[in-house]
Coordinates of C-alpha atoms in Angstrom, one line a residue:
M1 CA -28.8 84.1 -4.2
K2 CA -27.5 81.7 -6.7
K3 CA -28.3 82.1 -10.6
I4 CA -30.5 79.1 -12.1
H5 CA -28.2 77.6 -14.5
V6 CA -29.4 76.6 -17.5
Q7 CA -27.5 74.3 -20.5
I8 CA -28.2 74.1 -24.0
A9 CA -26.9 71.1 -25.5
L10 CA -27.2 70.0 -29.4
V11 CA -27.8 66.4 -29.9
G12 CA -26.5 64.2 -32.8
G13 CA -26.2 60.7 -33.4
Q14 CA -23.5 60.5 -30.4
P15 CA -25.3 60.9 -26.8
T16 CA -22.2 60.6 -25.1
P17 CA -20.6 63.9 -25.2
V18 CA -24.0 65.5 -24.3
Y19 CA -24.3 63.4 -21.1
Q20 CA -21.0 64.4 -20.1
G21 CA -21.4 67.8 -20.5
I22 CA -24.5 67.8 -18.2
V23 CA -22.8 65.6 -15.7
H24 CA -19.9 68.0 -15.7
L25 CA -21.2 71.2 -15.0
L26 CA -24.7 70.0 -13.3
P27 CA -27.3 72.8 -14.9
D28 CA -30.5 72.9 -12.7
Q29 CA -32.4 72.7 -16.3
V30 CA -31.1 71.3 -19.7
V31 CA -32.8 72.0 -23.2
L32 CA -31.7 69.1 -25.6
V33 CA -31.5 70.4 -29.0
C34 CA -32.4 67.7 -31.8
S35 CA -33.9 67.4 -35.0
E36 CA -36.9 64.6 -36.1
M37 CA -34.0 62.0 -36.7
T38 CA -32.2 62.2 -33.2
E39 CA -35.4 62.8 -31.1
K40 CA -35.0 59.3 -29.8
V41 CA -31.4 59.9 -28.8
A42 CA -32.7 63.3 -26.9
E43 CA -35.5 60.8 -25.0
H44 CA -32.8 58.2 -24.2
I45 CA -30.5 61.1 -22.7
R46 CA -33.5 62.3 -20.8
E47 CA -34.0 58.7 -19.4
Q48 CA -30.5 58.4 -18.2
L49 CA -30.9 62.0 -15.8
P50 CA -33.1 60.6 -13.1
S51 CA -31.7 63.2 -10.8
Y52 CA -33.8 66.0 -13.0
D53 CA -37.4 66.1 -13.2
K54 CA -39.2 65.8 -16.4
G55 CA -39.6 69.2 -16.8
N56 CA -36.3 70.2 -16.2
V57 CA -35.0 68.4 -19.2
I58 CA -36.8 70.0 -22.4
I59 CA -36.3 68.2 -25.7
Y60 CA -36.4 71.2 -28.5
K61 CA -36.9 69.9 -32.2
I62 CA -35.4 72.1 -34.8
S63 CA -35.0 71.8 -38.6
D64 CA -32.0 70.2 -40.0
K65 CA -32.4 70.8 -43.6
D66 CA -33.7 74.9 -44.2
V67 CA -30.8 77.3 -43.0
A68 CA -33.3 80.3 -42.8
T69 CA -35.5 77.9 -40.6
M70 CA -32.4 77.1 -38.6
Y71 CA -31.8 80.8 -37.7
K72 CA -35.4 81.5 -36.7
E73 CA -35.7 78.5 -34.7
I74 CA -32.6 78.9 -32.9
E75 CA -33.0 82.9 -32.3
E76 CA -36.6 81.6 -30.8
I77 CA -34.7 79.3 -27.9
E78 CA -32.5 82.4 -27.2
Q79 CA -35.6 84.8 -27.0
A80 CA -37.2 82.1 -24.8
I81 CA -34.8 81.7 -21.9
P82 CA -35.2 84.7 -19.4
K83 CA -32.4 87.3 -19.1
G84 CA -30.0 87.4 -16.4
I85 CA -29.3 83.6 -15.7
S86 CA -26.3 81.3 -15.9
M87 CA -26.3 79.9 -19.3
S88 CA -23.8 77.0 -20.9
L89 CA -23.9 75.8 -24.4
N90 CA -22.6 72.2 -25.2
I91 CA -22.0 72.4 -29.2
T92 CA -19.9 69.0 -29.7
G93 CA -23.3 67.3 -30.8
G94 CA -25.5 68.1 -33.5
M95 CA -25.1 69.6 -37.1
T96 CA -22.1 71.5 -37.8
L97 CA -24.2 74.2 -39.0
W98 CA -26.1 74.2 -35.9
S99 CA -23.0 74.8 -33.7
V100 CA -22.1 77.8 -35.9
I101 CA -25.4 79.6 -35.5
F102 CA -25.9 78.8 -32.2
N103 CA -22.4 80.0 -31.5
N104 CA -22.8 83.1 -33.6
V105 CA -26.3 83.9 -32.0
F106 CA -25.4 83.3 -28.5
R107 CA -22.1 85.2 -28.7
R108 CA -24.1 88.3 -30.0
K109 CA -26.9 88.4 -27.5
R110 CA -25.5 86.2 -24.5
R111 CA -21.9 87.5 -24.2
S112 CA -21.8 85.7 -20.7
C113 CA -22.9 82.3 -22.0
R114 CA -20.0 79.5 -21.6
T115 CA -20.1 77.9 -25.0
F116 CA -17.8 74.7 -24.6
C117 CA -17.2 71.7 -26.8
L118 CA -15.7 68.2 -25.5
G119 CA -12.8 66.3 -27.2
Q120 CA -12.7 62.6 -27.7
D121 CA -10.0 62.4 -25.2
G122 CA -12.6 64.4 -22.4
S123 CA -10.8 67.5 -22.8
F124 CA -13.3 70.5 -22.0
F125 CA -12.6 73.3 -24.3
D126 CA -14.1 76.3 -23.1
M127 CA -14.5 78.4 -26.4
K128 CA -15.2 81.9 -24.6
E129 CA -12.0 81.8 -23.2
K130 CA -10.1 79.8 -25.9
L131 CA -8.8 77.5 -23.3
T132 CA -8.9 73.8 -22.6
V133 CA -9.7 73.5 -18.6
G134 CA -9.2 70.2 -17.5
K135 CA -11.4 66.8 -18.5
V136 CA -14.9 65.5 -17.9
A137 CA -15.3 62.4 -16.0
F138 CA -15.7 59.3 -18.2
D139 CA -17.9 56.3 -16.6
M140 CA -17.6 52.9 -18.2
D141 CA -21.1 51.5 -17.2
A142 CA -22.8 55.1 -18.0
Q143 CA -21.5 55.1 -21.7
F144 CA -23.1 51.5 -22.2
K145 CA -26.3 52.9 -20.7
I146 CA -26.5 56.2 -22.7
L147 CA -26.3 54.0 -25.8
G148 CA -29.0 51.7 -24.7
H149 CA -27.3 48.6 -23.6
Q150 CA -26.3 46.8 -20.2
L151 CA -23.0 45.1 -19.5
D152 CA -23.6 42.9 -16.3
E153 CA -22.0 40.0 -17.5
F154 CA -18.0 40.1 -17.4
M155 CA -14.9 39.2 -15.8
P156 CA -12.8 41.6 -14.3
L157 CA -9.2 40.9 -14.5
T158 CA -8.7 41.8 -11.0
D159 CA -10.9 38.5 -10.1
Y160 CA -8.1 36.2 -11.6
T161 CA -5.9 34.8 -8.9
A162 CA -2.1 33.5 -8.6
E163 CA -3.5 30.3 -9.0
D164 CA -5.0 31.4 -12.0
F165 CA -1.7 33.0 -13.7
A166 CA 0.1 30.3 -12.9
V167 CA -2.0 27.9 -15.0
L168 CA -1.7 30.7 -17.7
N169 CA 1.8 30.6 -17.7
V170 CA 2.0 27.0 -18.4
V171 CA -0.8 27.0 -21.1
Q172 CA 0.4 30.1 -22.6
S173 CA 3.8 28.4 -23.2
L174 CA 1.9 25.3 -25.0
G175 CA -0.1 27.7 -27.3
F176 CA 2.9 30.1 -28.3
N177 CA 5.1 26.9 -28.8
T178 CA 4.5 26.1 -32.6
K179 CA 5.0 22.2 -32.3
T180 CA 2.3 22.3 -29.4
H181 CA -0.1 25.1 -30.3
M182 CA -2.1 23.3 -33.1
S183 CA -2.5 20.3 -30.6
L184 CA -3.6 22.3 -27.8
F185 CA -6.0 24.1 -30.2
R186 CA -7.9 20.8 -31.5
I187 CA -7.9 19.2 -28.4
T188 CA -9.8 22.1 -26.4
Q189 CA -12.0 22.4 -29.4
Q190 CA -12.9 19.0 -29.7
F191 CA -13.6 18.8 -25.7
V192 CA -16.1 21.9 -26.0
D193 CA -17.5 20.8 -29.3
E194 CA -18.3 17.1 -27.6
C195 CA -19.8 18.8 -24.5
K196 CA -22.1 21.0 -26.6
K197 CA -23.5 18.1 -28.0
Q198 CA -24.1 16.6 -24.7
N199 CA -25.4 19.6 -22.8
S200 CA -23.9 22.8 -22.7
N201 CA -25.6 23.9 -19.6
I202 CA -23.7 21.1 -17.3
L203 CA -20.5 21.8 -19.3
Y204 CA -18.5 21.8 -15.6
R205 CA -20.9 19.8 -13.3
K206 CA -19.9 16.3 -14.5
D207 CA -16.5 14.8 -15.5
H208 CA -15.5 14.4 -19.4
T209 CA -12.9 12.9 -21.2
C210 CA -12.2 14.0 -24.5
I211 CA -9.5 11.7 -26.8
G212 CA -7.9 12.9 -30.1
G213 CA -5.4 10.5 -31.2
Q214 CA -2.4 10.9 -28.7
D215 CA -4.0 13.7 -27.1
K216 CA -6.9 13.9 -24.2
L217 CA -8.1 16.5 -22.2
E218 CA -10.0 15.0 -18.9
W219 CA -12.2 17.5 -16.8
K220 CA -12.8 16.4 -13.0
S221 CA -15.4 18.5 -11.8
E222 CA -15.0 17.7 -8.2
Q223 CA -11.4 18.8 -8.3
H224 CA -12.1 21.8 -10.5
E225 CA -9.2 20.7 -12.6
F226 CA -8.0 19.7 -16.2
K227 CA -5.6 16.9 -17.0
L228 CA -4.1 17.8 -20.3
T229 CA -2.0 15.2 -22.4
L230 CA 0.0 16.3 -25.2
G231 CA 1.5 13.2 -27.3
D232 CA 3.8 11.7 -24.2
K233 CA 3.7 15.1 -21.6
E234 CA 1.0 15.3 -19.2
Y235 CA 0.0 18.8 -17.3
T236 CA -2.6 19.2 -14.3
F237 CA -4.2 22.5 -14.1
A238 CA -6.4 23.5 -11.1
S239 CA -7.6 27.0 -10.5
P240 CA -10.6 29.2 -9.7
H241 CA -10.7 30.3 -13.4
V242 CA -9.2 27.2 -14.9
E243 CA -12.2 26.8 -17.4
H244 CA -11.9 30.0 -19.0
I245 CA -8.1 29.7 -19.4
V246 CA -7.9 26.4 -20.7
L247 CA -10.9 26.3 -23.3
N248 CA -11.5 28.6 -26.3
T249 CA -8.0 30.0 -26.3
G250 CA -9.1 32.0 -23.0
W251 CA -5.5 31.8 -22.3
F252 CA -4.7 34.0 -25.2
E253 CA -7.3 36.7 -24.1
L254 CA -6.1 36.8 -20.6
Y255 CA -2.6 37.1 -22.0
V256 CA -3.3 39.8 -23.8
A257 CA -5.6 41.5 -20.7
R258 CA -2.1 41.2 -18.7
L259 CA -0.2 43.1 -21.5
I260 CA -3.2 45.7 -21.4
A261 CA -2.7 46.2 -17.7
K262 CA 0.6 47.2 -18.0
K263 CA -0.4 50.3 -19.5
Y264 CA -4.2 50.4 -17.8
E265 CA -5.0 49.6 -14.4
A266 CA -6.4 45.9 -14.1
K267 CA -9.6 47.6 -13.0
N268 CA -10.4 49.0 -16.0
V269 CA -9.7 45.7 -18.0
R270 CA -13.0 43.5 -18.2
L271 CA -12.8 40.1 -20.3
N272 CA -15.4 38.2 -21.6
C273 CA -18.2 40.8 -21.9
V274 CA -21.4 39.4 -23.1
F275 CA -24.2 41.7 -24.4
R276 CA -27.8 40.1 -24.3
N277 CA -31.0 40.8 -25.9
V278 CA -34.4 41.4 -24.7
K279 CA -34.9 38.1 -24.1
G280 CA -32.3 37.5 -22.0
Q281 CA -29.9 35.4 -24.6
A282 CA -26.5 36.2 -25.7
K283 CA -26.2 38.3 -28.7
N284 CA -22.3 39.2 -28.7
E285 CA -19.4 38.6 -26.8
I286 CA -16.3 41.1 -26.8
D287 CA -13.3 39.6 -25.5
I288 CA -11.8 42.6 -23.6
I289 CA -13.2 46.2 -23.2
V290 CA -10.6 48.5 -21.8
N291 CA -11.4 51.8 -19.8
T292 CA -8.9 54.3 -21.0
G293 CA -10.5 57.4 -18.9
S294 CA -11.8 59.0 -21.6
K295 CA -12.9 56.4 -24.2
L296 CA -13.4 52.5 -24.5
I297 CA -11.1 50.2 -26.4
F298 CA -12.9 47.1 -27.6
V299 CA -10.2 44.0 -28.3
E300 CA -10.8 41.1 -30.2
C301 CA -8.1 38.4 -29.3
K302 CA -7.3 35.3 -31.6
T303 CA -4.4 33.4 -32.1
Q304 CA -4.9 33.4 -35.5
I305 CA -8.0 34.1 -38.0
F306 CA -9.6 31.7 -39.9
N307 CA -12.7 33.4 -40.9
A308 CA -12.3 37.1 -42.2
T309 CA -16.0 37.7 -41.6
D310 CA -15.0 37.7 -38.0
I311 CA -13.3 41.2 -38.7
D312 CA -16.9 42.5 -39.9
K313 CA -18.6 41.0 -37.0
F314 CA -16.2 42.9 -34.5
R315 CA -16.4 46.2 -36.4
S316 CA -20.3 46.0 -36.3
A317 CA -20.2 45.1 -32.6
V318 CA -18.1 48.0 -31.6
R319 CA -20.2 50.6 -33.3
N320 CA -23.2 48.8 -32.0
Y321 CA -22.0 48.6 -28.5
G322 CA -19.6 51.5 -27.8
G323 CA -20.5 53.9 -30.2
L324 CA -18.5 56.1 -32.2
G325 CA -16.1 57.5 -29.9
S326 CA -14.8 53.7 -29.0
K327 CA -11.9 52.3 -30.8
P328 CA -11.3 48.7 -32.3
L329 CA -8.1 46.7 -31.6
F330 CA -7.6 43.4 -33.5
I331 CA -4.6 41.6 -31.8
T332 CA -3.5 38.1 -32.9
N333 CA -0.6 35.7 -32.0
W334 CA 0.8 35.4 -35.5
Q335 CA 0.5 38.3 -38.0
M336 CA -2.4 38.4 -40.1
K337 CA -2.6 37.3 -44.1
P338 CA -2.7 40.0 -46.2
D339 CA -6.6 40.0 -46.9
G340 CA -6.8 40.0 -43.2
L341 CA -4.8 43.3 -42.8
E342 CA -6.5 44.7 -45.8
K343 CA -10.1 44.1 -44.2
C344 CA -8.9 45.6 -41.0
N345 CA -7.6 48.9 -42.9
D346 CA -10.6 49.2 -44.7
H347 CA -12.7 49.0 -41.3
R348 CA -10.2 51.2 -39.9
I349 CA -9.2 48.7 -37.1
A350 CA -5.9 49.0 -35.4
T351 CA -4.1 45.6 -35.4
F352 CA -1.3 43.9 -33.3
Y353 CA 0.3 40.8 -33.3
T354 CA 2.1 39.4 -30.4
A355 CA 4.6 36.9 -32.0
N356 CA 6.2 39.3 -34.0
A357 CA 10.0 38.6 -34.4
D358 CA 11.1 42.4 -33.9
Y359 CA 10.4 41.9 -30.0
T360 CA 13.7 40.6 -28.4
N361 CA 11.9 40.6 -24.9
Q362 CA 8.9 40.9 -23.4
Q363 CA 9.2 44.6 -22.2
E364 CA 9.5 45.4 -25.9
R365 CA 6.3 43.7 -26.9
V366 CA 4.8 45.5 -23.9
D367 CA 5.9 49.0 -25.2
A368 CA 4.6 48.5 -28.8
L369 CA 1.4 47.5 -27.4
S370 CA 1.4 50.4 -25.4
A371 CA 2.1 52.6 -28.2
V372 CA -1.0 51.2 -30.0
L373 CA -2.9 51.9 -27.1
D374 CA -1.8 55.4 -26.9
N375 CA -2.5 56.2 -30.6
L376 CA -6.2 54.7 -30.3
N377 CA -6.8 57.0 -27.2
K378 CA -5.7 59.9 -29.2
T379 CA -7.5 59.7 -32.6
W380 CA -10.8 60.7 -33.2
N381 CA -13.8 59.2 -34.4
V382 CA -13.4 56.1 -37.1

C-alpha cells in the first residue's frame, strides 16, 4: 500500500519555488508554513493548486520574530504529523532561521524526510543525499499566475512570417543607418501621434498620410501596407504584422527577438507583452519576455534612451510581474550615456548594445548577447 506523502513548504515573499516543489513531487497533502506577513502569499499558492481539495493544503502560521517560539511551533508541526508516512520538506522559501530550525528538527526526528531546496536555475538539491538530482519544470504562464498576474496579450515570435522578416530586413537597414535613423524615427513617431489625436482605436482601419518635411509615411488600410518616403527614396512595406514592425521602433524589438532566438527557441520568446489592470486597461507593456527554461528574462528595447526614468519604470515592472527570480536586460542600439549606465548598474540591470564596433560580423554580436543571457540565467536574486 502506498504511503501518504506530506510536503511541508516554507513560504516567503517568492512563491515560485514553493509551487515548483509541489508540482515536482506531487505530494498528497501540503502544509504551507508562513508568517503573518506572508499569509496572503500562502493563500495565493493554495489558489493555484486546483487539483487539491482545500483540506489537503493547510496553511500554518508561525512566529517570524522570537527564536524560542519558532522552535516550539516547529516542534508542534513535527509532532502533529503521523509517524510512518512519506515526507518531504522544501526549505527554499521562508526565513533563513526557519530553514535552519526545520532542518535541525526533522533531521533528528524524521530521518527519512526528504529535505530539499531549489536553485534559481531550477536545480533540485536533495539535502539528505547531498546531491543535485535533476531540475524542476518551469511554466511561464504558471509563473505569472502564481505572482497574481495574467499574460494573455502578447505576440509569439513564431507568429511572424517570412514576409514580416523581409520587411524587417529593409526597415532595420534604415534604422541602423546613421543618415536615415532620425528621419525614420521622426516620421513614424509623428504618424503615431497624429493617429492618436484622431482616434487611436481606428488606427489601422482607415487610410492616413503623414508628412514631415521631405519625408512621408502613408498607410493603406485595404492593402494593409505602408508607403515610406525618406528624402528621394521610396519604400513599400506589406506583411501580416507590418504595423508592429514599422511603428514605435517595433523593428528593433523584432530584431533583438531574432538575436535572442539564436540562443533560445523562438517558441520561448514573446513580444509586446501587455499586462492589464482589473479594469482591463493596459497597465504595463514589456517589449520581450524570454523563458529560459528555469527563469524569465525581461528585455526592454530602445534604439537609444531619451529619458532615464524609463530605466526606473522597467526595473519596477520586472519586480512586479516577474518576481525576485526574473532578470532584467536593457538592450539599446547605441551605447547608453554614462548616467544611464550608472542607473542600470544601481538597479542591477544588465545592458547590451547592438552597434558595438567590436563586433565585426553578426555572429560575433549573437555570441556576445548569448554570453549576457547565459550570465543572467546563472545568476541569483538581484
